[in-house]
Amino acid sequence: MKNIFYKLILIVFVFFIQGCELDELPNQNAPTLDSYTDGASAADVEALAVGLEAVMRNDLDFHYETVSYLAREYYDLSTADPRYTGEILKGPLDNNGFLTTRSFAAWYRIVKAANVLITAVENSNAGFSEAEKKSYYGYAKTIKAYALLMVANRQYTNGIRLDVEDPDNLGPFVGYDEALVAIKNLLNEAKSDLEVSSSNFLFLFSPGYNDLKPTDQPLLSSGFLKFNRAIAARVALYQNNMTEVLTFLNESFFDLNKSMSFGVSHVFGLTGNDIKNDLFYVKQKGNEFVVHNSWIADGEAGDLRVSSKSSLLDSSGSHDGLAGTHQISVYKSNTSPVYLIRNEELILMYAEANIGTDNTEAVIAINVVRNEASLPDYSGGTSDNELVEEVLKQRRYSLLGEGHRWIDLRRLNRLNPTYIPLDRSGDNIIDAFPTPFSENAN
């Protein structure tokens, strides 16, 4: 199945990832976008669906790196570009530079691809049943909501566009809170579609969804719905709606007894037109991507996450007044999966959502994560604030480099020098990426 998936990727992947504008979507099999959005065949629609998953990996490393640098989780001391130790740590961010525009364009490329898939299904001549159409809609809307959430978290109070279907008539920018409401509504629309859809999808998913499917069977809409609900729980967490967090977690694949890595991931490969995981860093002189020294120093003795996610350098990596003793090693090879969301995050969300209503249950969940890391049960204070601090600490070590720390500190009003170390004079804390210059002109 994996080989078939990659063959289908070849149809669309390279052509989806070209260009940065919202209205660009080159297509190998037809000269115009209209050929996909009007009268698409079943094969065309299948290729678009597979390509939508594939294109999500484009520039993924850049997103995770930049938000990790802002949180001082790790530094790029490879000297590849002075902006990685200058502009992104000092500010202000250039609204026309690649630090601002690159990920913005990448996430909206996914939104665009999802919109094209929805339109193609609506106008297809393939004779899809209504239930089959709903399976495509539920899939596309879920991925679209995920991409909008990722870009919204980058832009924060600077806002995002929700409506980009017509490149000549783009919708207005909306603030962060309004964006979260719309994203949750879109996820709920997708849920409604999936609940009345055909059980089987008409296209293949990558092995990154294998945890959600029956053994030796294709992924079912009910399995994909669990992923949808996990993302909905994340949105509710950002809204500080803990009742909804618990509700959505119960509808997801959350399980206190399952593996920490159980979940949905991006998969990578080294053959054909596939791509590798560029968040894997070879440990060599001149290629130092160093974990912040405080992450090493603050780790509890015996924490397996510290030893597994960092590797001692032969000599301290240093550049531009910054230094570190350990290379980040979250990913062990250039084909390691990168998770969209996994059980360890869900367990910590469950712990946080219980604080204030059932602190005993919160501690139980905290201990599941601590014990998995070979740490003893939590023995600290059990006030609401103390437990929030403990969850935040566990998220810091469990989710290193996965794009959460900066968002966590911001949403919990901790985006300050107590939590964000400023290692040099002139370094600053940045809470959002600016709106790209090209968007201000529209």
Coordinates of C-alpha atoms in Angstrom, one line a residue:
M1 CA 0.0 0.0 0.0
K2 CA 2.9 2.4 0.8
N3 CA 4.3 2.0 -2.7
I4 CA 0.9 2.7 -4.3
F5 CA 0.5 5.8 -2.1
Y6 CA 3.9 7.1 -3.3
K7 CA 3.1 6.4 -6.9
L8 CA 0.0 8.6 -6.6
I9 CA 2.0 11.3 -4.9
L10 CA 4.1 11.5 -8.1
I11 CA 1.0 12.6 -10.0
V12 CA 0.5 15.7 -8.0
F13 CA 3.1 16.4 -5.3
V14 CA 5.8 18.2 -7.2
F15 CA 3.2 20.4 -8.9
F16 CA 1.4 21.3 -5.7
I17 CA 4.5 22.6 -3.9
Q18 CA 5.6 25.1 -6.5
G19 CA 4.8 28.8 -6.0
C20 CA 3.8 30.9 -3.0
E21 CA 0.7 32.7 -4.1
L22 CA -2.7 31.6 -3.0
D23 CA -4.0 31.5 -6.6
E24 CA -1.2 29.2 -7.8
L25 CA -1.8 25.4 -8.2
P26 CA 0.0 24.0 -11.2
N27 CA -1.2 20.7 -12.4
Q28 CA 0.6 18.0 -14.4
N29 CA -2.4 16.2 -15.8
A30 CA -4.2 19.2 -17.2
P31 CA -3.2 22.7 -18.4
T32 CA -5.7 24.6 -16.2
L33 CA -7.1 24.5 -12.7
D34 CA -10.6 24.5 -14.3
S35 CA -10.1 21.0 -15.6
Y36 CA -10.0 19.8 -12.0
T37 CA -12.7 22.0 -10.6
D38 CA -15.2 21.3 -13.5
G39 CA -15.8 17.8 -14.7
A40 CA -13.0 16.0 -12.8
S41 CA -12.8 12.3 -13.2
A42 CA -12.7 9.9 -10.3
A43 CA -8.9 9.5 -10.9
D44 CA -8.5 13.2 -10.8
V45 CA -10.2 13.5 -7.5
E46 CA -8.3 10.6 -6.0
A47 CA -5.0 12.2 -7.1
L48 CA -6.1 15.6 -5.5
A49 CA -6.9 13.9 -2.2
V50 CA -3.6 12.0 -2.0
G51 CA -1.8 15.1 -3.1
L52 CA -3.4 17.1 -0.3
E53 CA -1.8 14.9 2.3
A54 CA 1.5 14.9 0.5
V55 CA 1.7 18.7 0.2
M56 CA 1.3 19.1 3.9
R57 CA 4.9 18.1 4.3
N58 CA 6.3 20.9 2.2
D59 CA 8.3 23.4 4.3
L60 CA 7.2 21.6 7.4
D61 CA 10.7 21.8 8.9
F62 CA 10.7 25.6 8.5
H63 CA 7.5 26.1 10.5
Y64 CA 8.7 24.0 13.4
E65 CA 12.2 25.4 13.4
T66 CA 11.1 29.1 13.5
V67 CA 8.5 28.7 16.3
S68 CA 11.0 26.6 18.2
Y69 CA 13.6 29.4 17.9
L70 CA 11.1 32.0 19.2
A71 CA 10.5 29.8 22.3
R72 CA 14.3 29.3 22.7
E73 CA 13.8 25.5 22.6
Y74 CA 16.8 25.2 20.4
Y75 CA 19.1 27.4 18.2
D76 CA 20.4 27.1 14.7
L77 CA 24.1 27.8 15.1
S78 CA 25.0 26.3 11.7
T79 CA 25.7 29.8 10.3
A80 CA 23.4 29.0 7.4
D81 CA 21.7 32.4 7.6
P82 CA 22.4 35.3 10.0
R83 CA 18.7 35.9 10.5
Y84 CA 18.4 32.6 12.5
T85 CA 20.4 34.1 15.3
G86 CA 19.6 37.7 14.6
E87 CA 16.3 38.8 13.3
I88 CA 14.2 36.0 14.7
L89 CA 15.6 36.4 18.2
K90 CA 15.9 40.2 18.2
G91 CA 13.1 41.4 16.0
P92 CA 11.4 43.2 14.5
L93 CA 10.5 40.5 11.9
D94 CA 10.7 41.7 8.3
N95 CA 7.1 41.5 6.9
N96 CA 8.6 40.9 3.4
G97 CA 11.3 38.5 4.4
F98 CA 11.3 34.7 4.2
L99 CA 10.9 34.3 8.0
T100 CA 7.5 35.8 7.7
T101 CA 6.3 34.8 4.2
R102 CA 7.6 31.2 3.8
S103 CA 5.4 29.3 6.2
F104 CA 2.4 31.6 5.7
A105 CA 2.5 30.7 2.0
A106 CA 3.0 27.0 2.8
W107 CA 0.0 26.7 5.1
Y108 CA -2.2 28.5 2.6
R109 CA -1.1 26.3 -0.1
I110 CA -2.7 23.5 1.8
V111 CA -5.9 25.5 2.3
K112 CA -5.9 26.1 -1.4
A113 CA -5.5 22.4 -2.2
A114 CA -8.3 21.5 0.1
N115 CA -10.6 24.1 -1.5
V116 CA -9.7 22.7 -4.9
L117 CA -10.5 19.2 -3.8
I118 CA -13.9 20.2 -2.4
T119 CA -14.8 22.0 -5.7
A120 CA -13.6 19.1 -7.8
V121 CA -15.8 16.7 -5.9
E122 CA -18.8 19.1 -6.2
N123 CA -18.4 19.4 -9.9
S124 CA -17.1 15.9 -10.7
N125 CA -18.5 13.8 -13.5
A126 CA -17.5 10.6 -11.7
G127 CA -21.0 9.9 -10.4
F128 CA -20.1 9.9 -6.7
S129 CA -22.9 9.1 -4.3
E130 CA -23.7 11.7 -1.7
A131 CA -22.1 9.5 1.0
E132 CA -18.9 9.3 -1.1
K133 CA -18.9 13.0 -1.5
K134 CA -19.3 13.5 2.2
S135 CA -16.2 11.4 2.9
Y136 CA -14.1 13.7 0.6
Y137 CA -15.7 16.8 2.2
G138 CA -15.0 15.6 5.7
Y139 CA -11.4 14.8 4.9
A140 CA -10.7 18.1 3.0
K141 CA -12.4 20.3 5.7
T142 CA -10.4 18.6 8.5
I143 CA -7.1 19.2 6.7
K144 CA -8.1 22.8 5.8
A145 CA -9.0 23.5 9.4
Y146 CA -5.6 22.0 10.6
A147 CA -3.7 24.3 8.2
L148 CA -5.7 27.3 9.2
L149 CA -5.0 26.5 12.9
M150 CA -1.2 26.3 12.2
V151 CA -1.1 29.6 10.4
A152 CA -3.3 31.3 13.0
N153 CA -1.0 30.3 15.7
R154 CA 1.9 31.9 13.8
Q155 CA 0.0 35.1 13.1
Y156 CA -1.8 35.3 16.4
T157 CA -3.3 38.8 16.9
N158 CA -2.2 39.9 13.4
G159 CA -4.9 37.6 12.1
I160 CA -5.5 35.4 9.1
R161 CA -7.8 35.2 6.2
L162 CA -10.5 32.5 6.5
D163 CA -11.9 32.9 3.0
V164 CA -9.4 32.5 0.2
E165 CA -11.5 30.6 -2.3
D166 CA -11.5 33.4 -4.8
P167 CA -8.0 34.8 -5.3
D168 CA -9.4 37.9 -6.9
N169 CA -11.7 38.6 -3.9
L170 CA -10.0 37.4 -0.7
G171 CA -11.9 37.6 2.5
P172 CA -10.9 40.0 5.3
F173 CA -8.4 39.3 8.0
V174 CA -9.9 38.2 11.3
G175 CA -8.4 38.1 14.8
Y176 CA -7.2 35.1 16.6
D177 CA -10.3 34.4 18.7
E178 CA -12.6 34.7 15.7
A179 CA -10.2 32.4 13.7
L180 CA -10.4 29.8 16.4
V181 CA -14.2 29.9 16.4
A182 CA -14.3 29.5 12.6
I183 CA -11.7 26.7 12.7
K184 CA -13.7 24.7 15.3
N185 CA -16.9 25.2 13.3
L186 CA -15.1 23.9 10.2
L187 CA -14.0 20.8 12.2
N188 CA -17.5 20.3 13.3
E189 CA -18.8 20.6 9.8
A190 CA -16.3 18.0 8.8
K191 CA -17.4 15.8 11.7
S192 CA -21.0 16.0 10.4
D193 CA -19.9 15.1 6.9
L194 CA -17.9 12.1 8.1
E195 CA -20.7 10.8 10.3
V196 CA -23.0 10.4 7.2
S197 CA -20.2 9.5 4.7
S198 CA -19.4 6.1 3.2
S199 CA -17.4 4.0 5.6
N200 CA -14.5 3.6 3.1
F201 CA -12.6 6.4 1.5
L202 CA -12.1 6.2 -2.2
F203 CA -8.4 7.1 -2.0
L204 CA -5.3 5.8 -0.1
F205 CA -3.9 7.4 3.0
S206 CA -0.2 7.2 3.8
P207 CA 1.1 4.8 6.5
G208 CA 1.0 7.9 8.8
Y209 CA -2.6 7.0 9.5
N210 CA -2.1 3.4 10.2
D211 CA -2.7 3.7 14.0
L212 CA -6.3 4.8 13.2
K213 CA -7.3 2.0 10.9
P214 CA -8.2 -1.7 11.4
T215 CA -5.3 -4.1 11.0
D216 CA -4.7 -4.9 7.3
Q217 CA -7.7 -2.8 6.3
P218 CA -8.0 0.7 4.7
L219 CA -8.7 3.7 7.0
L220 CA -12.4 4.2 7.7
S221 CA -14.1 7.5 8.0
S222 CA -14.8 6.6 11.7
G223 CA -11.0 6.3 12.2
F224 CA -10.3 9.6 10.5
L225 CA -13.0 11.2 12.6
K226 CA -10.9 10.4 15.7
F227 CA -8.1 12.6 14.3
N228 CA -10.6 15.4 13.6
R229 CA -11.8 15.3 17.2
A230 CA -8.2 15.4 18.5
I231 CA -7.5 18.6 16.5
A232 CA -10.8 20.0 17.8
A233 CA -9.6 19.3 21.4
R234 CA -6.5 21.3 20.6
V235 CA -8.5 24.2 19.4
A236 CA -10.7 24.0 22.5
L237 CA -7.5 24.1 24.7
Y238 CA -6.4 27.3 22.9
Q239 CA -9.8 28.7 23.7
N240 CA -9.5 27.7 27.3
N241 CA -12.7 25.7 27.1
M242 CA -11.8 22.8 29.2
T243 CA -15.3 21.2 29.1
E244 CA -15.0 20.9 25.3
V245 CA -11.4 19.6 25.6
L246 CA -12.6 16.7 27.6
T247 CA -15.6 16.1 25.4
F248 CA -13.5 16.1 22.2
L249 CA -10.8 14.0 23.8
N250 CA -13.4 11.3 24.6
E251 CA -14.3 11.3 20.9
S252 CA -10.7 11.1 19.7
F253 CA -8.0 8.4 20.0
F254 CA -7.0 9.6 23.4
D255 CA -6.1 6.7 25.7
L256 CA -4.2 6.7 29.0
N257 CA -3.1 3.2 28.3
K258 CA -1.9 3.6 24.7
S259 CA 1.6 4.3 23.5
M260 CA 2.8 7.9 23.7
S261 CA 3.5 7.9 20.0
F262 CA 0.1 6.5 18.9
G263 CA -1.4 9.0 16.5
V264 CA -1.2 10.6 13.0
S265 CA 2.1 11.5 11.4
H266 CA 3.7 12.7 8.2
V267 CA 5.8 10.0 6.5
F268 CA 8.9 10.5 4.5
G269 CA 11.1 8.6 2.1
L270 CA 14.2 8.8 -0.1
T271 CA 12.9 7.3 -3.4
G272 CA 11.4 8.9 -6.5
N273 CA 9.9 12.3 -5.9
D274 CA 9.3 11.7 -2.2
I275 CA 11.0 14.0 0.4
K276 CA 13.1 13.5 3.5
N277 CA 12.6 14.7 7.0
D278 CA 14.7 17.9 7.2
L279 CA 14.2 18.1 11.0
F280 CA 16.8 15.4 11.3
Y281 CA 20.1 17.1 11.9
V282 CA 23.4 15.3 11.3
K283 CA 25.7 15.9 14.2
Q284 CA 28.9 17.5 12.7
K285 CA 31.0 20.5 13.1
G286 CA 29.4 23.5 11.4
N287 CA 25.9 22.0 11.6
E288 CA 25.0 22.6 15.2
F289 CA 21.3 22.8 16.1
V290 CA 21.7 23.1 19.8
V291 CA 19.1 22.5 22.5
H292 CA 18.9 25.5 24.8
N293 CA 21.2 24.8 27.8
S294 CA 18.3 25.5 30.2
W295 CA 16.4 22.5 28.8
I296 CA 19.3 20.3 29.8
A297 CA 19.8 21.9 33.2
D298 CA 16.1 22.0 34.1
G299 CA 15.6 18.3 33.3
E300 CA 14.9 15.9 36.1
A301 CA 17.6 13.2 36.8
G302 CA 16.8 10.0 34.9
D303 CA 14.3 11.6 32.5
L304 CA 14.6 9.5 29.3
R305 CA 13.4 12.4 27.2
V306 CA 16.5 14.4 28.0
S307 CA 18.8 11.6 26.9
S308 CA 16.8 10.5 23.9
K309 CA 16.1 14.0 22.4
S310 CA 19.5 15.5 22.9
S311 CA 23.0 14.4 22.1
L312 CA 26.2 15.7 23.7
L313 CA 28.4 17.5 21.2
D314 CA 32.1 16.8 21.1
S315 CA 32.7 20.5 21.7
S316 CA 30.2 23.3 22.5
G317 CA 28.5 24.7 19.5
S318 CA 28.7 28.5 19.4
H319 CA 27.9 31.3 17.1
D320 CA 27.0 34.9 17.3
G321 CA 27.2 35.0 21.1
L322 CA 25.0 31.9 21.5
A323 CA 26.2 28.5 22.6
G324 CA 24.9 25.0 23.6
T325 CA 26.4 21.7 24.6
H326 CA 23.8 19.3 23.1
Q327 CA 22.5 18.8 19.6
I328 CA 18.7 18.3 19.3
S329 CA 17.9 14.8 18.3
V330 CA 14.2 14.4 18.3
Y331 CA 14.3 12.6 15.0
K332 CA 16.7 9.7 14.5
S333 CA 16.9 9.6 10.8
N334 CA 15.8 11.6 7.7
T335 CA 12.8 9.3 7.3
S336 CA 11.5 9.5 10.8
P337 CA 7.8 10.5 11.0
V338 CA 6.7 13.9 12.2
Y339 CA 3.5 13.8 14.1
L340 CA 0.5 16.0 13.4
I341 CA -0.9 15.0 16.8
R342 CA -0.2 12.0 19.1
N343 CA -1.4 10.4 22.3
E344 CA 1.2 12.0 24.6
E345 CA -0.1 15.5 23.7
L346 CA -3.7 14.3 24.3
I347 CA -2.8 12.9 27.7
L348 CA -1.3 16.2 28.7
M349 CA -4.3 18.1 27.4
Y350 CA -6.5 15.8 29.5
A351 CA -4.4 16.5 32.5
E352 CA -4.6 20.3 32.0
A353 CA -8.4 20.2 31.3
N354 CA -9.0 18.5 34.6
I355 CA -7.2 21.1 36.7
G356 CA -9.6 23.0 38.8
T357 CA -12.3 20.4 38.6
D358 CA -10.6 17.1 39.3
N359 CA -7.0 17.6 40.3
T360 CA -6.6 14.0 41.4
E361 CA -7.4 12.9 37.8
A362 CA -5.0 15.5 36.5
V363 CA -2.2 14.0 38.6
I364 CA -3.1 10.5 37.3
A365 CA -2.6 11.7 33.8
I366 CA 0.6 13.6 34.6
N367 CA 2.0 10.4 36.2
V368 CA 1.3 8.4 33.0
V369 CA 3.6 10.7 31.1
R370 CA 6.2 11.0 33.9
N371 CA 6.4 7.2 34.4
E372 CA 6.8 6.7 30.6
A373 CA 9.8 8.9 30.9
S374 CA 11.1 6.8 33.8
L375 CA 10.3 9.5 36.3
P376 CA 8.6 8.8 39.7
D377 CA 5.1 9.9 40.4
Y378 CA 4.5 13.6 40.8
S379 CA 5.1 14.7 44.4
G380 CA 4.7 18.5 44.2
G381 CA 1.9 20.8 45.2
T382 CA -1.6 20.2 44.0
S383 CA -2.9 23.7 43.7
D384 CA -4.3 24.7 40.4
N385 CA -1.3 26.9 39.6
E386 CA 1.2 24.3 40.7
L387 CA -0.4 21.6 38.5
V388 CA -0.5 24.0 35.5
E389 CA 3.2 24.5 36.0
E390 CA 3.8 20.8 36.1
V391 CA 1.8 20.2 32.9
L392 CA 3.7 23.0 31.2
K393 CA 7.0 21.3 32.3
Q394 CA 5.9 18.0 31.0
R395 CA 4.8 19.5 27.7
R396 CA 8.2 21.2 27.5
Y397 CA 10.0 17.8 27.6
S398 CA 7.5 15.6 25.9
L399 CA 6.8 18.0 22.9
L400 CA 10.3 19.5 22.4
G401 CA 10.6 20.9 18.9
E402 CA 7.0 20.0 17.9
G403 CA 5.8 23.6 17.8
H404 CA 4.0 23.9 21.1
R405 CA 6.2 25.7 23.6
W406 CA 5.8 29.2 22.1
I407 CA 2.0 28.8 21.9
D408 CA 1.8 27.3 25.4
L409 CA 3.7 30.1 27.0
R410 CA 1.6 32.7 25.1
R411 CA -1.8 31.2 25.9
L412 CA -0.9 30.8 29.6
N413 CA 0.4 34.4 29.9
R414 CA 4.0 33.2 30.5
L415 CA 5.6 34.6 27.4
N416 CA 8.2 36.5 29.5
P417 CA 11.9 36.3 30.5
T418 CA 11.1 33.9 33.3
Y419 CA 10.2 31.3 30.7
I420 CA 11.9 32.7 27.6
P421 CA 15.7 33.1 28.3
L422 CA 17.2 36.2 26.7
D423 CA 20.8 35.2 26.3
R424 CA 22.2 38.4 24.8
S425 CA 21.7 42.1 25.1
G426 CA 19.2 43.1 22.4
D427 CA 17.4 39.8 22.3
N428 CA 13.6 40.2 22.5
I429 CA 10.4 38.2 22.9
I430 CA 8.2 38.0 19.8
D431 CA 4.6 37.0 20.2
A432 CA 3.5 36.8 16.6
F433 CA 4.6 36.9 13.0
P434 CA 3.7 40.0 11.0
T435 CA 1.2 40.0 8.2
P436 CA 3.2 39.5 5.0
F437 CA 3.7 42.8 3.0
S438 CA 2.0 41.3 -0.1
E439 CA -1.2 40.6 2.0
N440 CA -1.3 44.2 3.2
A441 CA -1.4 45.3 -0.4
N442 CA -4.6 43.3 -1.1

